[in-house]
Coordinates of C-alpha atoms and ligand atoms in Angstrom, one line a residue:
M1 CA 26.0 -94.1 177.2
A2 CA 24.8 -91.3 175.0
F3 CA 25.0 -87.7 176.2
D4 CA 26.9 -88.6 179.3
S5 CA 29.3 -85.6 179.2
L6 CA 26.5 -83.2 178.1
T7 CA 24.3 -84.3 180.9
E8 CA 27.0 -83.8 183.5
K9 CA 27.7 -80.3 182.2
L10 CA 24.1 -79.3 182.1
Q11 CA 23.5 -80.6 185.6
N12 CA 26.3 -78.5 186.9
I13 CA 24.9 -75.4 185.2
F14 CA 21.4 -76.0 186.5
R15 CA 22.6 -76.8 190.1
Q16 CA 24.2 -73.3 190.2
L17 CA 21.1 -71.7 188.8
R18 CA 18.8 -73.4 191.2
S19 CA 20.9 -72.4 194.2
K20 CA 20.5 -68.8 193.4
G21 CA 16.8 -68.2 194.3
R22 CA 16.3 -64.9 192.4
L23 CA 18.0 -64.6 189.1
T24 CA 19.3 -61.5 187.4
E25 CA 19.4 -61.2 183.7
E26 CA 23.1 -61.5 184.0
D27 CA 22.8 -64.9 185.7
V28 CA 20.6 -66.2 182.9
K29 CA 23.0 -64.9 180.3
E30 CA 26.0 -66.5 182.0
A31 CA 24.1 -69.8 182.2
L32 CA 23.2 -69.7 178.6
K33 CA 26.8 -69.1 177.6
E34 CA 27.7 -72.2 179.5
I35 CA 24.9 -74.2 177.9
K36 CA 26.1 -73.0 174.5
R37 CA 29.6 -74.2 175.2
A38 CA 28.3 -77.6 176.4
L39 CA 26.2 -78.1 173.3
L40 CA 29.1 -77.2 171.0
A41 CA 31.3 -79.6 172.9
A42 CA 28.6 -82.2 172.3
D43 CA 29.1 -81.6 168.6
V44 CA 25.7 -80.1 168.0
N45 CA 25.6 -78.1 164.7
F46 CA 26.6 -74.5 165.3
K47 CA 23.6 -72.9 163.6
V48 CA 21.3 -75.2 165.6
V49 CA 23.0 -74.2 168.9
K50 CA 22.7 -70.5 168.0
E51 CA 19.0 -70.7 167.3
F52 CA 18.4 -72.9 170.3
I53 CA 20.1 -70.4 172.7
G54 CA 18.2 -67.6 171.1
N55 CA 14.9 -69.3 171.8
V56 CA 15.7 -70.2 175.4
Q57 CA 17.0 -66.7 176.0
Q58 CA 13.9 -65.1 174.7
R59 CA 11.7 -67.2 176.9
A60 CA 14.0 -67.2 180.0
V61 CA 14.4 -63.4 180.4
G62 CA 10.7 -62.9 180.2
Q63 CA 9.0 -61.3 183.2
D64 CA 7.2 -64.5 184.3
V65 CA 10.4 -66.4 184.7
M66 CA 12.5 -63.7 186.3
N67 CA 9.8 -62.8 188.8
G68 CA 8.5 -66.4 189.3
L69 CA 8.8 -68.3 192.5
N70 CA 11.4 -70.7 191.2
P71 CA 13.3 -69.0 188.3
G72 CA 16.1 -71.7 188.2
Q73 CA 13.6 -74.4 187.7
M74 CA 11.8 -72.4 185.1
V75 CA 14.9 -72.1 183.1
V76 CA 15.4 -75.9 183.3
K77 CA 11.9 -76.4 182.1
I78 CA 12.4 -74.1 179.2
V79 CA 15.6 -75.9 178.2
N80 CA 13.8 -79.2 178.4
E81 CA 11.0 -78.0 176.2
E82 CA 13.3 -76.5 173.7
L83 CA 15.5 -79.6 173.5
T84 CA 12.3 -81.7 172.9
S85 CA 11.2 -79.3 170.1
L86 CA 14.7 -79.5 168.6
M87 CA 14.4 -83.2 168.3
G88 CA 11.0 -83.1 166.7
S89 CA 8.5 -82.8 169.6
E90 CA 6.3 -85.7 168.6
T91 CA 7.2 -89.3 168.0
T92 CA 6.9 -90.0 164.3
E93 CA 6.0 -93.5 163.0
I94 CA 7.3 -94.8 159.7
A95 CA 4.2 -94.4 157.5
L96 CA 2.9 -97.7 156.2
Q97 CA 0.3 -98.0 153.5
P98 CA -3.2 -98.7 155.0
G99 CA -4.7 -102.1 155.4
K100 CA -3.2 -104.9 153.3
A101 CA -1.6 -102.6 150.8
M102 CA 2.1 -103.1 150.1
T103 CA 4.6 -100.7 151.6
V104 CA 8.0 -100.3 150.0
I105 CA 10.8 -98.9 152.3
M106 CA 14.2 -98.0 150.9
M107 CA 17.1 -97.9 153.3
A108 CA 20.0 -95.6 152.5
G109 CA 23.2 -94.7 154.2
L110 CA 27.0 -94.7 154.1
Q111 CA 28.9 -97.9 154.4
G112 CA 29.3 -98.9 158.0
A113 CA 26.5 -96.8 159.3
G114 CA 24.6 -99.9 160.3
K115 CA 22.2 -100.1 157.4
T116 CA 22.1 -103.8 157.0
T117 CA 21.8 -104.5 160.7
T118 CA 19.0 -101.8 161.0
T119 CA 17.1 -103.3 158.0
A120 CA 16.9 -106.6 159.9
K121 CA 16.0 -104.9 163.2
L122 CA 13.2 -103.0 161.5
A123 CA 11.9 -106.2 159.8
G124 CA 11.6 -107.7 163.3
K125 CA 9.7 -104.7 164.6
F126 CA 7.2 -104.8 161.7
K127 CA 6.8 -108.5 162.0
Q128 CA 5.8 -108.1 165.6
K129 CA 3.2 -105.7 164.4
G130 CA 1.7 -108.3 162.1
K131 CA 3.4 -107.4 158.8
K132 CA 4.9 -109.9 156.4
P133 CA 8.2 -108.3 155.4
L134 CA 10.5 -109.2 152.6
L135 CA 14.1 -108.0 152.9
V136 CA 15.9 -107.3 149.6
A137 CA 19.6 -107.2 149.1
C138 CA 20.3 -104.4 146.6
D139 CA 23.9 -104.1 147.5
V140 CA 25.4 -105.7 144.4
Y141 CA 29.0 -104.6 145.2
R142 CA 29.6 -106.4 148.4
P143 CA 28.7 -110.1 148.5
A144 CA 29.4 -109.9 152.2
A145 CA 26.5 -107.5 152.6
I146 CA 24.2 -109.9 150.9
S147 CA 25.2 -112.8 153.2
Q148 CA 25.0 -110.6 156.2
L149 CA 21.4 -109.7 155.3
K150 CA 20.6 -113.4 154.8
I151 CA 22.0 -114.3 158.2
N152 CA 20.2 -111.5 159.9
G153 CA 17.0 -112.3 158.0
E154 CA 17.2 -115.9 159.2
K155 CA 17.6 -114.8 162.8
Q156 CA 14.5 -112.7 162.5
Q157 CA 12.7 -115.4 160.5
V158 CA 12.1 -113.0 157.7
E159 CA 12.6 -114.0 154.0
V160 CA 15.4 -112.4 152.1
F161 CA 15.3 -111.8 148.4
S162 CA 18.6 -111.6 146.5
M163 CA 19.8 -112.1 143.0
E164 CA 23.3 -113.4 142.9
D165 CA 24.1 -112.3 139.3
S166 CA 25.3 -108.8 138.6
R167 CA 22.1 -107.0 137.9
K168 CA 21.3 -103.4 138.6
P169 CA 19.8 -102.5 142.0
A170 CA 16.7 -101.0 140.3
E171 CA 16.1 -104.3 138.5
I172 CA 16.5 -106.3 141.7
A173 CA 14.0 -103.9 143.4
R174 CA 11.5 -104.3 140.6
E175 CA 11.7 -108.1 140.7
A176 CA 11.6 -108.2 144.5
V177 CA 8.4 -106.1 144.6
A178 CA 6.8 -108.5 142.0
Y179 CA 7.9 -111.5 144.0
A180 CA 6.5 -109.9 147.2
E181 CA 3.1 -109.3 145.6
K182 CA 3.0 -112.9 144.4
N183 CA 3.9 -114.3 147.7
G184 CA 1.7 -112.4 150.1
H185 CA 4.3 -110.0 151.5
N186 CA 2.9 -106.6 152.4
L187 CA 6.2 -104.9 153.3
V188 CA 9.4 -104.7 151.2
I189 CA 12.5 -103.3 152.8
L190 CA 15.3 -102.6 150.3
D191 CA 18.8 -102.6 151.6
T192 CA 20.7 -100.5 149.2
A193 CA 24.5 -100.2 148.7
G194 CA 26.4 -97.7 150.8
R195 CA 29.7 -96.0 150.0
L196 CA 32.4 -94.7 152.1
H197 CA 31.5 -91.2 150.9
I198 CA 28.6 -89.6 149.2
D199 CA 29.0 -89.8 145.5
E200 CA 27.0 -89.3 142.3
E201 CA 26.8 -93.0 141.6
M202 CA 25.2 -93.8 144.9
M203 CA 22.6 -91.0 144.6
E204 CA 21.9 -92.0 141.0
E205 CA 21.3 -95.6 142.2
L206 CA 18.8 -94.5 144.7
Q207 CA 17.0 -92.4 142.1
Q208 CA 16.9 -95.3 139.7
I209 CA 15.3 -97.5 142.3
K210 CA 12.7 -94.8 143.0
K211 CA 11.9 -94.8 139.3
A212 CA 11.7 -98.5 139.0
V213 CA 9.3 -99.1 142.0
T214 CA 7.0 -97.0 144.1
V215 CA 9.0 -96.2 147.2
H216 CA 6.7 -95.1 150.1
Q217 CA 9.4 -94.3 152.6
T218 CA 13.1 -93.6 152.2
I219 CA 14.9 -94.0 155.5
L220 CA 18.4 -92.8 156.1
V221 CA 20.6 -94.6 158.5
I222 CA 23.3 -92.6 160.2
D223 CA 26.0 -93.4 162.7
A224 CA 25.7 -91.3 165.9
M225 CA 29.4 -91.7 166.6
T226 CA 30.3 -89.7 163.5
G227 CA 28.6 -86.6 164.9
Q228 CA 28.4 -83.6 162.5
D229 CA 29.7 -85.7 159.6
A230 CA 26.5 -87.8 159.9
V231 CA 24.4 -84.6 160.0
N232 CA 26.1 -83.2 156.9
A233 CA 25.6 -86.5 155.1
A234 CA 21.9 -86.5 156.1
K235 CA 21.5 -83.0 154.6
E236 CA 23.1 -84.1 151.4
F237 CA 21.1 -87.3 151.1
H238 CA 18.0 -85.4 151.7
E239 CA 18.8 -82.7 149.0
K240 CA 19.8 -85.3 146.5
A241 CA 17.6 -88.3 147.1
G242 CA 14.8 -87.1 149.3
I243 CA 14.4 -88.8 152.7
D244 CA 11.4 -89.2 154.9
G245 CA 13.2 -89.8 158.2
V246 CA 16.3 -91.0 159.9
I247 CA 17.4 -93.9 162.1
I248 CA 20.4 -93.1 164.2
T249 CA 22.6 -96.1 165.1
K250 CA 25.2 -96.7 167.8
L251 CA 23.7 -94.3 170.2
D252 CA 24.8 -96.7 172.8
G253 CA 28.4 -95.8 172.2
D254 CA 28.0 -92.1 171.5
T255 CA 28.9 -90.0 174.5
R256 CA 28.3 -86.6 172.8
G257 CA 24.9 -86.8 171.2
G258 CA 25.4 -84.1 168.6
A259 CA 23.9 -86.0 165.7
A260 CA 20.7 -86.8 167.6
L261 CA 20.3 -83.2 168.6
S262 CA 21.0 -81.7 165.2
V263 CA 19.6 -83.9 162.5
K264 CA 16.0 -82.9 162.8
A265 CA 16.7 -79.2 162.8
V266 CA 19.2 -79.5 159.9
T267 CA 17.1 -81.7 157.6
G268 CA 13.6 -81.0 158.8
K269 CA 13.0 -84.8 158.9
P270 CA 12.1 -86.8 162.0
I271 CA 14.1 -89.5 163.8
F272 CA 12.1 -92.7 163.7
Y273 CA 14.2 -95.0 165.7
V274 CA 17.6 -95.2 167.5
G275 CA 20.0 -98.2 167.5
M276 CA 21.2 -99.0 171.0
G277 CA 23.4 -102.0 170.4
E278 CA 24.5 -104.7 168.0
K279 CA 21.8 -107.2 168.9
L280 CA 18.8 -107.3 166.5
S281 CA 16.5 -106.4 169.4
D282 CA 18.4 -103.2 170.1
L283 CA 16.2 -100.8 168.2
E284 CA 14.1 -98.3 170.1
Q285 CA 11.4 -96.0 169.0
F286 CA 12.5 -92.4 169.3
Y287 CA 10.7 -90.2 171.8
P288 CA 11.9 -86.6 171.7
E289 CA 10.6 -85.8 175.2
R290 CA 12.1 -88.8 176.8
M291 CA 15.4 -88.1 175.1
A292 CA 15.4 -84.5 176.3
S293 CA 14.7 -85.7 179.9
R294 CA 17.5 -88.3 179.6
I295 CA 19.9 -85.5 178.4
L296 CA 19.0 -83.4 181.4
G297 CA 19.6 -86.4 183.7
Ligands
GDP1 P1 26.2 -101.1 156.8 O1 27.6 -101.1 156.1 O2 25.7 -99.7 156.9 O3 25.2 -102.1 156.3 O4 26.6 -101.5 158.3 P2 26.3 -102.8 159.2 O5 24.9 -103.1 159.3 O6 27.2 -103.9 158.6 O7 26.9 -102.4 160.6 C1 28.2 -102.0 160.8 C2 28.6 -102.3 162.2 O8 27.9 -101.5 163.1 C3 28.3 -103.8 162.6 O9 29.4 -104.3 163.3 C4 27.1 -103.7 163.4 O10 27.0 -104.7 164.4 C5 27.3 -102.3 164.1 N1 26.1 -101.7 164.6 C6 24.9 -101.4 163.8 N2 24.0 -100.8 164.6 C7 24.5 -100.6 165.8 C8 24.1 -100.0 167.1 O11 23.0 -99.5 167.2 N3 24.9 -100.1 168.1 C9 26.2 -100.7 168.0 N4 26.9 -100.7 169.1 N5 26.6 -101.2 166.9 C10 25.8 -101.2 165.8

């Protein structure tokens, strides 16, 4: 489960703090040093850790905390609040167009991150909310990706649009939106092609799609298991293609949690959902506060 080792370490640190009754500034500093070590071991971005520790320190060595009745618990409360704020404070919804207006969502991400699976998971969520989604296979390089989307679409009972011939993704997107408008769909989710690494061609493709159709939300899918690599990729995607938010997959298998803890702070963009398994129902809304509490155990 996500964050296991971080949770265990933090719990040990807090147990010691709580057992102390009164805290000296030295006690707090020592605890912060250990928290810093635990976050770095969890693969949280170095700059993010530094800023986080700075914030906690500033609040924790304040008079109210040091002279309070329960200084250890106060420090835990501050860490909890700062973790929540690190992950975005508020839950952010994917912004859909109002009423019956059509929303176009573009899914982006590296190959294997879980983009195609997540596209189908999202379609299910929106269908439950009364939308009529159309999934669009824009990955023209991997026929397997198209058939995977079709299989998953069928499971979710959501229509999948594809063009088997070798057209450009931007053209497919344009035709798909026209098809959606004609057929009463009010949500189009474009599953774009991933690559093993970020390259110009992939970014160009995303930009071309954005020129061809109005994309209301660009969502980046990143794999939690790849830690800081995922966060660096998110930064680059955002700089080159512009993203509105992130979905983090495979949190069920990630014992460290560094990507979830860093990506908001590094990109400035919220985490919308987290993937918690391979099943199409394994997609959870992201609640920063609940996640912080989960991390603290
Ligand atoms: P894509 O190349 O980005 O489209 O990735 P896929 O959607 O094909 O997913 C790659 C692999 O990750 C598949 O085996 C998925 O079942 C798996 N996967 C996707 N999301 C999750 C998740 O949240 N948890 C787990 N455990 N596996 C996932």
